[in-house]
XYZ file of C-alpha atoms in Angstrom:
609
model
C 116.712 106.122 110.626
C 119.994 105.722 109.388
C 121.531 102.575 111.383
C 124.036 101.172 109.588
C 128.362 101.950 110.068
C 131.219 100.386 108.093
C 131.409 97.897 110.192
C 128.111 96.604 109.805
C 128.264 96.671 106.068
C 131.351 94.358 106.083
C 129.349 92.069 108.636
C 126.595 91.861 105.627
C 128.879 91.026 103.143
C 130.913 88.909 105.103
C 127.207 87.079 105.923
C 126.275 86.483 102.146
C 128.994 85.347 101.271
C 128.501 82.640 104.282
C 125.701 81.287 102.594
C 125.598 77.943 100.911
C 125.783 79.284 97.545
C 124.613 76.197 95.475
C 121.372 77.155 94.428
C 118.551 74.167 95.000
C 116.737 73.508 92.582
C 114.084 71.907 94.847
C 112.792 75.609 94.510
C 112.091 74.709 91.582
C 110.296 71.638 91.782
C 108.203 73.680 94.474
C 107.092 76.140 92.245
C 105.753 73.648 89.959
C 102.980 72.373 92.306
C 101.342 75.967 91.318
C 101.198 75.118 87.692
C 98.739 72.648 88.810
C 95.378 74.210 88.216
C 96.402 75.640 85.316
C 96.959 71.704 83.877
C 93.943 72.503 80.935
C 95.653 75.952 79.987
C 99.377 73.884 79.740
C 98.077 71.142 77.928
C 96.568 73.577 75.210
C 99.735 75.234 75.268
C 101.787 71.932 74.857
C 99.696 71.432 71.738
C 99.647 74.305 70.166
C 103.338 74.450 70.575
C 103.788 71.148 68.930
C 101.503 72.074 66.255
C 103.580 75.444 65.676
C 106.781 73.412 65.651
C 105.691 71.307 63.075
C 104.558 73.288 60.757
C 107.787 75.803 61.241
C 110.043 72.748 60.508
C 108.667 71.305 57.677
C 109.110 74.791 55.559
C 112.858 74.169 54.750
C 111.880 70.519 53.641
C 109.281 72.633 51.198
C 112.010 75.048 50.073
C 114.274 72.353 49.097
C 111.757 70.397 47.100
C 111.908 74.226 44.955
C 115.037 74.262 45.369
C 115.232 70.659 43.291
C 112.373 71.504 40.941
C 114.468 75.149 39.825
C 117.916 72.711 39.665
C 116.230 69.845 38.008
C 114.228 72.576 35.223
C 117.605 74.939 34.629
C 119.385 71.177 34.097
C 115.966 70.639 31.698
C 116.637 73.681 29.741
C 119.825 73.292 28.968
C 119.027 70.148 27.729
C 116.069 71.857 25.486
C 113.244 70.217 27.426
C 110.114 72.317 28.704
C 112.477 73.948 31.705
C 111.230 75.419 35.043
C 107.329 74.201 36.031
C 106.820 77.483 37.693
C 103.071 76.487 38.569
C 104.605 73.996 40.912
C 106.944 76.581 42.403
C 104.108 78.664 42.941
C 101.587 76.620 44.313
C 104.515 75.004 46.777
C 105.224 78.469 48.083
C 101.614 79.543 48.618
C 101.349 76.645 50.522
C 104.551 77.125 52.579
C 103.521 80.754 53.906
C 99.890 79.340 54.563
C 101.953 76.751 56.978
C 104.015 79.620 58.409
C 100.787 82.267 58.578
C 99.611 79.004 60.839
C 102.568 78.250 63.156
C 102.271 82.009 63.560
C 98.502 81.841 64.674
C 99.154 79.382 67.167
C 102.189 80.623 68.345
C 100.559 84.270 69.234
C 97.842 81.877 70.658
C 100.313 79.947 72.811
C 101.974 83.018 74.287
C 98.663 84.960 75.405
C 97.784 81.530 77.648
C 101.410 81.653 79.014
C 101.236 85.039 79.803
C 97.980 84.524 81.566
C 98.937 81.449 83.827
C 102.355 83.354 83.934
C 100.877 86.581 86.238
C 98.035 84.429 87.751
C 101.071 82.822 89.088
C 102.782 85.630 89.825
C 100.046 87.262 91.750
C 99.588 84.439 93.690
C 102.740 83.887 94.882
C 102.923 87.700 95.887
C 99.243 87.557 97.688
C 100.864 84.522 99.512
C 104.033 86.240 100.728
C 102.208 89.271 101.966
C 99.960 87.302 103.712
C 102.639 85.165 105.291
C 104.505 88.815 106.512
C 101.371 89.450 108.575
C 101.713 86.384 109.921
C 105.171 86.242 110.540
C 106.639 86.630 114.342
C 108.192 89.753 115.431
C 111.755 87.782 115.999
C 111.684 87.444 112.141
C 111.507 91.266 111.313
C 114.447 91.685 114.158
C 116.962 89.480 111.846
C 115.670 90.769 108.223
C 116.105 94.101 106.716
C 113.203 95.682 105.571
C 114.760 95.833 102.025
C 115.373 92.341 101.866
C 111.598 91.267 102.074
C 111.058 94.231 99.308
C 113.238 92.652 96.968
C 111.907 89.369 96.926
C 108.453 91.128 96.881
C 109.382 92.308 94.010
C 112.476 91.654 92.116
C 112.215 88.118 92.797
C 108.646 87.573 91.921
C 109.127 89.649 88.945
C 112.021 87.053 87.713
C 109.857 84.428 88.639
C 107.201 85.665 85.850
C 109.607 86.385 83.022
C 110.861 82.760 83.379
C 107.955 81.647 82.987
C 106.500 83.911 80.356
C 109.783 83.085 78.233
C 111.007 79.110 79.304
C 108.083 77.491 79.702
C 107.288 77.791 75.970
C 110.834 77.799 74.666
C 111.587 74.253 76.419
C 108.431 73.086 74.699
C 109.586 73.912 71.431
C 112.603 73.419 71.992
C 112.177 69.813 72.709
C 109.802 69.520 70.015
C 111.648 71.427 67.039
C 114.923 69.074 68.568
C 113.382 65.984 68.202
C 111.216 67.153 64.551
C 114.388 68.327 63.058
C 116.468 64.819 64.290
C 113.127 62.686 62.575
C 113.292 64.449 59.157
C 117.048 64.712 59.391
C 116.767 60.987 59.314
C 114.262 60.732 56.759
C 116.809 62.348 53.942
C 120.221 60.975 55.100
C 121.186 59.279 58.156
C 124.698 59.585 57.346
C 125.020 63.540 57.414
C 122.515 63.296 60.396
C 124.823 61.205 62.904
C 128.042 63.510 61.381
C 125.287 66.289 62.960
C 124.768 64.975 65.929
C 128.097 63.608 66.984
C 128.913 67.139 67.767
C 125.954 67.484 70.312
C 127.395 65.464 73.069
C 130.324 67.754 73.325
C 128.106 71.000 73.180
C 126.097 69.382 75.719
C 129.274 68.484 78.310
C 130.214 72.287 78.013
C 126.842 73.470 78.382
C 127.136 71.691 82.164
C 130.295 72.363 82.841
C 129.393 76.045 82.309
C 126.216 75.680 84.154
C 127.862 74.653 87.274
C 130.450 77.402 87.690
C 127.882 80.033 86.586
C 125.187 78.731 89.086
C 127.177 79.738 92.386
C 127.056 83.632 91.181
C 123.709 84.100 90.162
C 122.586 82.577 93.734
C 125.009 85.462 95.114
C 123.287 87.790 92.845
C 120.309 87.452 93.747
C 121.040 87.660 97.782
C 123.010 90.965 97.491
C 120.237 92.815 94.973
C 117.718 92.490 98.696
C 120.658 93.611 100.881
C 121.363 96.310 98.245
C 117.953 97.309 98.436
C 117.601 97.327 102.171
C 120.887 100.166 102.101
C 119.002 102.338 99.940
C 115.601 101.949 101.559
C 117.797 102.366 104.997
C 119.589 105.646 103.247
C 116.837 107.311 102.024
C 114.817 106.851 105.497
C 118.025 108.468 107.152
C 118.877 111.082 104.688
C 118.077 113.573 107.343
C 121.006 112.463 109.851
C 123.840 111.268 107.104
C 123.469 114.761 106.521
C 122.904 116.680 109.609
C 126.394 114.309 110.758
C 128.283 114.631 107.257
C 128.589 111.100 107.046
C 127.832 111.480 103.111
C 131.258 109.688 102.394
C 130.901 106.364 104.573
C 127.410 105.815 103.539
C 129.270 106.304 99.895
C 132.035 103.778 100.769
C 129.544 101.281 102.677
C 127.003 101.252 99.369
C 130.162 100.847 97.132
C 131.274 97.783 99.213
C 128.203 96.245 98.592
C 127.726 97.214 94.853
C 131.729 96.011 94.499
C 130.237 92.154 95.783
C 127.002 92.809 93.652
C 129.386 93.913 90.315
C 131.352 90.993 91.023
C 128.949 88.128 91.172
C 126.498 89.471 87.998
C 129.756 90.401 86.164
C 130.750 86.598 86.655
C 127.259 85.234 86.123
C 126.508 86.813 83.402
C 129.944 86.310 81.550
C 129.470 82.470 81.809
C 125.963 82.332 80.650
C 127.311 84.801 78.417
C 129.422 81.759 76.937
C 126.878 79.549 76.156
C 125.811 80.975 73.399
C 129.061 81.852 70.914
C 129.898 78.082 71.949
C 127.094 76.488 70.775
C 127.362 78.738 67.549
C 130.610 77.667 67.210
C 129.593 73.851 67.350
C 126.734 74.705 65.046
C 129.047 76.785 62.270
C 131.394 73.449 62.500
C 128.463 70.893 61.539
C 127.290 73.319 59.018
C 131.239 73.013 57.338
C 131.226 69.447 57.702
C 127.705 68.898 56.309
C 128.436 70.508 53.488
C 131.759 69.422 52.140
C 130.245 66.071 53.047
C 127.000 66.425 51.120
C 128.828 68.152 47.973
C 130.418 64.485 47.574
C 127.062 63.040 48.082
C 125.303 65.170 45.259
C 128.556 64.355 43.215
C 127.483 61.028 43.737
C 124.330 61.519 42.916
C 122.916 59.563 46.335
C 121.048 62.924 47.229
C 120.135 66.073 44.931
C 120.787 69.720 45.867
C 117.469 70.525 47.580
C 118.261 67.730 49.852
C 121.432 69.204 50.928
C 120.080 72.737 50.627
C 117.253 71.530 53.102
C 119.733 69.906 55.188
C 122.163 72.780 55.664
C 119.259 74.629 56.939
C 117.976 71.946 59.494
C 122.295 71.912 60.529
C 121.223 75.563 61.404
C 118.172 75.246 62.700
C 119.219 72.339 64.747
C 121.623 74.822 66.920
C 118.937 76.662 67.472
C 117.121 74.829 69.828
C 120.138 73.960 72.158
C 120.943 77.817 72.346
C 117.703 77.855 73.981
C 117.688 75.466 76.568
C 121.574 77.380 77.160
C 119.184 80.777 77.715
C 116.634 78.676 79.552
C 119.587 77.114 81.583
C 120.887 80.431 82.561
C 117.497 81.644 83.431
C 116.742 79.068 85.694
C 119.875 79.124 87.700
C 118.458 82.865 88.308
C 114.915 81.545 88.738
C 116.279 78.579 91.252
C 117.769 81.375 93.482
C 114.904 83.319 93.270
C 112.245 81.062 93.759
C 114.575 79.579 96.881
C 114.330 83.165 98.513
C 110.696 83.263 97.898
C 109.811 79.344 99.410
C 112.266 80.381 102.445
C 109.826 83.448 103.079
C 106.408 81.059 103.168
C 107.900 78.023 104.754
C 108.895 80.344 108.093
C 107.145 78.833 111.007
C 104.364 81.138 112.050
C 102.586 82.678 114.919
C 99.934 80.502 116.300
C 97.014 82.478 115.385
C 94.531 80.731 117.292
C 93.955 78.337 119.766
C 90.993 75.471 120.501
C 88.131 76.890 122.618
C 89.532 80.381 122.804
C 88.009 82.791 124.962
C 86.013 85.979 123.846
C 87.188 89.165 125.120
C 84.084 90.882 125.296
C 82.811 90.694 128.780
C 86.527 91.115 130.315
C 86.844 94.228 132.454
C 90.852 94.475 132.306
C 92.284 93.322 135.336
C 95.819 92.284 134.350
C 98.498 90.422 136.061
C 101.620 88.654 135.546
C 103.018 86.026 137.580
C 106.454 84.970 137.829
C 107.027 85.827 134.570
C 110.447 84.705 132.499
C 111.569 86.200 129.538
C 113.819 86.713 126.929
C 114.626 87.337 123.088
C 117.243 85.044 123.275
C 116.211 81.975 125.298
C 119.839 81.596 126.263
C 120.077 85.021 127.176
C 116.999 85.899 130.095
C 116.309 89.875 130.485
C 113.319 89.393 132.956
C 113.728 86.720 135.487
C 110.673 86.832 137.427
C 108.561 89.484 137.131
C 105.125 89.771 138.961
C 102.539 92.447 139.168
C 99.026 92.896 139.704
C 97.022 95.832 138.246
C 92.809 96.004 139.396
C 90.514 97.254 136.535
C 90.768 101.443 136.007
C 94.604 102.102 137.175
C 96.838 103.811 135.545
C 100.352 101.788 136.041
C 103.988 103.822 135.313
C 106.427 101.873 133.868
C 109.399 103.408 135.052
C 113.655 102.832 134.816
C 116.736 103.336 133.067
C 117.198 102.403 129.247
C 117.443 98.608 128.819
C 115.484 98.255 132.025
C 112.589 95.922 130.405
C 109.803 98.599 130.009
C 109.007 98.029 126.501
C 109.530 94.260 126.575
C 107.104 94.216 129.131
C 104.557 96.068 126.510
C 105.713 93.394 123.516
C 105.193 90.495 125.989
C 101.499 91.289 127.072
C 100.266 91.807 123.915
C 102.029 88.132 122.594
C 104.563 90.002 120.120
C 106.931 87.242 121.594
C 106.115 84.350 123.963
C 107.323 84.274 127.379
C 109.786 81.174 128.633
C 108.277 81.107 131.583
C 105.771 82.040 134.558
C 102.270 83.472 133.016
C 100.532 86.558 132.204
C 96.674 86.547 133.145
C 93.594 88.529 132.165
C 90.861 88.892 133.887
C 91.901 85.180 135.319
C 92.274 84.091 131.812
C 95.897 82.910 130.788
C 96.426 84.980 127.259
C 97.494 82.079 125.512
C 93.742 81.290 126.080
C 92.622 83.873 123.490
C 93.401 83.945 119.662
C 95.915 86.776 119.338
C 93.719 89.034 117.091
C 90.914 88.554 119.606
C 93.841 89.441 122.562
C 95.057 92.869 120.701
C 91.842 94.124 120.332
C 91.785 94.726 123.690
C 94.951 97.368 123.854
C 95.071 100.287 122.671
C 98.639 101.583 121.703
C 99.932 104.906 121.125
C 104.012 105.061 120.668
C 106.723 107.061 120.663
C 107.362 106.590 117.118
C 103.876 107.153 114.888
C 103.286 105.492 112.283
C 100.485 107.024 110.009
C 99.849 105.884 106.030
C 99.617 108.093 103.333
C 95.912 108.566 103.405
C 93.241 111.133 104.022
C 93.527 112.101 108.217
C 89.445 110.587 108.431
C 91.147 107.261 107.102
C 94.411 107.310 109.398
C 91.693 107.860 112.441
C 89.725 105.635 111.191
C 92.093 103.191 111.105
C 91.436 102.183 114.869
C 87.663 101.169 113.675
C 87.009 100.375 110.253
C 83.205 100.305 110.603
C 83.466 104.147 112.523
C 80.959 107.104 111.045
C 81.980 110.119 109.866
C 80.778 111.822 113.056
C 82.316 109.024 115.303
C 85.963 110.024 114.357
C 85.347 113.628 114.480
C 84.483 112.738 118.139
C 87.169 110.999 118.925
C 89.612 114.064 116.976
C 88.005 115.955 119.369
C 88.073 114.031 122.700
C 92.073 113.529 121.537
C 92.166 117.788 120.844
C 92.826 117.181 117.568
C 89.636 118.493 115.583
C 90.931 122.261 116.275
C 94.415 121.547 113.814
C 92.506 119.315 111.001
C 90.016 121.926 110.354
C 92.657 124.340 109.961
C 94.482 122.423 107.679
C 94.010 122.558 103.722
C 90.712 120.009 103.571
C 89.903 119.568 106.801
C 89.525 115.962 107.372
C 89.871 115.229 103.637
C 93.425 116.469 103.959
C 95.705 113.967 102.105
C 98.935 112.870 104.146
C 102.420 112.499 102.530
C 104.057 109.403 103.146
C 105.228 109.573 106.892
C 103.093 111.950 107.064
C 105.678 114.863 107.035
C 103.545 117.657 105.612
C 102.034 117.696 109.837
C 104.275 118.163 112.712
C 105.310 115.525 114.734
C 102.670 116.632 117.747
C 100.216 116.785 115.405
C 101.032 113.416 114.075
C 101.075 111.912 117.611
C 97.316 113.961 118.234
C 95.789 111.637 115.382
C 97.120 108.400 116.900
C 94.933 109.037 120.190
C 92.115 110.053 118.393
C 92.984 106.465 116.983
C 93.172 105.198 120.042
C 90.197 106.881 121.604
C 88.053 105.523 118.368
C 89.178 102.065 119.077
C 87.371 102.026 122.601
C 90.008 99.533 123.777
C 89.884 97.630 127.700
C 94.077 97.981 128.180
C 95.759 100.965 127.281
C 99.507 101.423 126.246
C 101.641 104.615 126.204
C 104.972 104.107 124.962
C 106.964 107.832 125.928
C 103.578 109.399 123.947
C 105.053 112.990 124.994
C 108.492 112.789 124.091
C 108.985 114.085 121.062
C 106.485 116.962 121.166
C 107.166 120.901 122.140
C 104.899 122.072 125.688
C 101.734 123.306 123.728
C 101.485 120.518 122.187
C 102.626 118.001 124.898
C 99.595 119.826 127.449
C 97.346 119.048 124.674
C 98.441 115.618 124.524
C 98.383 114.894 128.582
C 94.212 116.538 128.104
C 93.500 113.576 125.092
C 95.762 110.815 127.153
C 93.264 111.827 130.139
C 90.399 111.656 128.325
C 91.700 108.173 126.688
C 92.644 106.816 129.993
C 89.450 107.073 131.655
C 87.534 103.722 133.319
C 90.616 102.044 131.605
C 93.370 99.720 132.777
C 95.837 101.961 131.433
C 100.384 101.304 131.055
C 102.120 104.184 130.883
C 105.908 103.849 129.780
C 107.454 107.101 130.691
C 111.068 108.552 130.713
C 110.327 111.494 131.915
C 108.720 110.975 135.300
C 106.889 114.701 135.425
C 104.330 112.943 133.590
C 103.567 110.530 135.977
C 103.179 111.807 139.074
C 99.370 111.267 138.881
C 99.531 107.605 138.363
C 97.953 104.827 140.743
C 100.880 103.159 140.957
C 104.551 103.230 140.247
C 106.801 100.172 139.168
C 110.212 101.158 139.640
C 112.150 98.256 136.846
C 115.944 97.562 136.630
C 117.420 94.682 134.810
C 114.346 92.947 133.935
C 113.134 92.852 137.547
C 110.501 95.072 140.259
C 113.054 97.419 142.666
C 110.414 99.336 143.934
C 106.696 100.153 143.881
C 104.396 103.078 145.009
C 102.926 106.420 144.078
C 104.959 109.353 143.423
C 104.908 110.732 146.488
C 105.695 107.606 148.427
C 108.751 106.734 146.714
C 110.149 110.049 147.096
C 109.734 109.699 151.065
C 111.780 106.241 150.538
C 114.603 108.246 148.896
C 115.471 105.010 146.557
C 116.109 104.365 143.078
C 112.910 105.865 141.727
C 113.787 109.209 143.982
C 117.451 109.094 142.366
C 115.956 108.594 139.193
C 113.565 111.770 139.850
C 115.768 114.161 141.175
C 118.838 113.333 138.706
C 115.658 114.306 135.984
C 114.882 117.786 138.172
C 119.157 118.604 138.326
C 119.178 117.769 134.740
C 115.961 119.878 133.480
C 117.699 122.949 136.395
């Protein structure tokens, strides 16, 4: 459902952009605890990419030891000696592509093992982070956007693995080809190699400087691509309504707002990682001039010969090389550090408490519920039921009655531990739920909503869904106890029948049909009906009051109910306003009292008249 206006499009901008933008790189350090068990698999990579480098940067030392034996037999011919030993060019060669065919080997060698500890990472990390939403609290889902959670689901994890599938071995060989080039640099002239290097420190200075003012954006990028998402997940949901209330342009102007921001910070990020690497090229093309107006003297001098400087013009370029790619890597991992910060901030929310020491077992309890003096509120600061306290005996059937924003549904969220009450208790067959694990506590309720949520599945699975273990024959029971079987085997496959996502290829009292039979199949102690009828035409909704009967039966059932012609029936009556009891009874006694629940009824009659 389409929520979002203008206003609260500016309020997301305006709440990115209040974020401490610095990315931290602690993320980072995190993520390196899961290389861990993968310590054999790096070591063999760190090897074979040392190995690789080697053998890569000794080839232009070969070529220039040809490059002196063609100078030194043209020189030989000239001066009517034997000329060019071309079995020593050849055999120098051979060996130089049997070095590269090598580094080659190993290098396709050291990429499959960083691809594999690169999506065994990967996977992890996403196994972890859908485990953690299960275990997440309900508050946490009220402040995050459903798009947000998507994104680093996905986008972020998905940067997280190219990182590592391209960094991890480019800073290896990086460091390695840096420090080989530097050693045989050395070994032919130290003179042209400390002319090379003086230049470094100043790449180097720019390289951080560049770093730091890039860093800020990509942390913003990375924060608007989940709030992006969440728009056009929260769009798409709503397309219905945007239409049906022509509010095509706002949802235009809101999404352009937020693409504007997004533009904005990847323009900027990218531009300065952008300037890393014409920099360092430029450093690179100025030690390549130097070195070789400085080595022509040298050769005129006769202190080195041409291959020497033809070998060390090449290492001048090859030496750039590897600080381009710690630039890339540099960039990548301000991106990574943001990501990786979004993912850590996911798994490191505080949890429900799952279980609890010497927990009770729900399966003797009968379902006699009661809460006593019960205080409660989503905001601790801000208390919506002061003190609330009810009884109900195993087998009645409860109405939840009162205006919107009365507490009804809270009251629903409450008993089955969504949130945790500030005060007071809520007891169970004399057994304080806080005494139970919370999956042990919610297998006792059955719930059927308002709004019904169904997966796209066959309609055998969606039923089935309430019991895993369930036969064949024990859901076609239940379809039928909930009046359901009659529709299913009228539609295209029967019970085989595939449902679209949402389920929109069934109407919605059809949809609400298969949650009882859900409900029935789960043979649950408590039962919950959120406004089950609501949404449903009469046919359908007399069907529905014939499966809630049959679901209600020898069963502590709560029924939440706006419209109080459904109700009428029920045991008892709590009357709710503001969080607190105003009245209780059966229908007809509250009538006779003429007080707020008769208002409530007979503004409902007028209304329907």
């Amino acid at each position: 459902m389409f929520k979002k206006t203008k206003k609260a499009s500016l309020k997301v901008v305006k709440k990115i952009k209040d974020i401490n933008e610095h990315v931290d790189f602690k993320a980072i350090l995190k993520l390196l605890k899961y290389f861990s068990e993968y310590k054999f698999a790096l070591i063999a990579v760190f090897i074979l990419s040392i190995v690789s480098t080697i053998f890569y940067i000794i080839g232009p030392n070969i070529l220039g030891n040809v490059t002196t034996e063609l100078y030194n037999g043209i020189i030989s011919k000239i001066q009517g000696g034997d000329g060019i030993n071309f079995n020593i060019i050849n055999s120098t060669l051979l060996m130089l592509v049997i070095l590269y065919l090598i580094s080659l080997s190993f290098g396709i060698l050291q990429a499959q093992l960083i691809s594999n500890i690169a999506q065994n990472i990967s996977y992890k990390l996403r196994d972890l982070i859908y485990k953690k939403i299960n275990k997440l609290p309900m508050s946490y889902f009220d402040n995050h956007q459903n798009g947000e959670l998507l994104s680093i689901v996905t986008n972020d994890i998905d940067t997280l693995s190219s990182t590592i599938n391209q960094s991890l071995t480019q800073i290896i060989t990086s460091i390695m080809m840096l420090v080989g080039i530097v050693i045989i640099m050395l070994s032919m002239n130290w003179i042209l190699t400390l002319i090379s290097l003086f230049i470094m420190p100043t790449s180097f200075g720019i390289l951080i400087f560049i770093v730091k003012k890039s860093q800020v954006f990509f942390f913003r990028q990375q924060n608007y691509l989940g709030h992006i998402n969440a728009k056009v997940e929260e769009t798409y949901a709503g397309e219905n309504i945007i239409k049906a209330f022509n509010n095509q342009q706002n949802v235009k102007d809101d999404f352009a707002k937020l693409n504007e921001t997004m533009y904005k910070s990847s323009w900027k990020s990218q531009f300065y990682s952008g300037l890393m690497m014409p920099i360092m090229q430029f450093f690179g093309n100025l030690g390549y001039v130097i070195i070789v107006v400085v080595g022509g003297v040298f050769v005129i001098l006769g202190s080195v010969t041409v291959g020497n400087i033809q070998s060390f013009i090449q290492y001048v370029r090859m030496l750039t090389h590897p600080i381009q790619m710690i630039a890339q890597i540099t960039s990548l991992l301000q991106t990574t550090a943001a990501a990786s910060d979004r993912i850590f901030k996911v798994l490191e929310e505080d949890e429900e408490q799952q279980t609890v020491k010497n927990s009770i077992l729900p399966d003797d309890l009968k379902g006699v519920v009661e809460f006593s003096h019960v205080k409660f509120g989503y905001d601790p600061k801000k208390i919506i039921i002061n003190d609330f306290s009810l009884k109900v005996e195993n087998g009645q059937k409860i109405a939840i009655v009162g205006p919107t924003g009365a507490g009804k549904t809270t009251l629903v969220k409450i008993l089955m531990r969504f949130y945790d009450i500030q005060g007071g208790a809520i007891i169970i067959d004399g057994n304080n739920i806080t005494d139970f694990d919370r999956n042990e506590l919610r297998k006792m309720f059955g719930i059927v909503l308002q709004e019904t949520w169904l997966f796209n599945g066959t309609i055998m699975e969606n039923i089935r869904y309430g019991k895993f273990d369930a036969t064949d024959e024990e859901v076609i029971n239940a379809a039928k106890s909930a009046y359901a079987d009659h529709f299913i085997r009228t539609q295209s496959g029967g019970y085989n029948m595939l449902l679209s996502e949402d389920a929109t290829n069934i109407s919605q009292g059809q949809k609400q049909l298969l949650t009882i039979a859900r409900a029935i199949l789960s043979n649950p102690k408590i039962l919950i009906l959120d406004e089950a009828t609501s949404n449903v035409d009469t046919r359908i909704e007399i069907l529905i009051q014939k499966a809630m009967i049959n679901l209600m039966k020898k069963r502590t059932s709560f029924i939440i109910a706006h419209r109080l012609s459904t109700i009428r029936d029920a045991d008892n009556i709590i009357v709710m306003d503001k969080g607190d009891i105003v009245e209780t009874g059966n229908h007809k006694e509250l009538l006779e009292k003429g007080g707020f629940y008769a208002n409530l009824y007979n503004s409902q009659f007028q209304n329907n008249e």
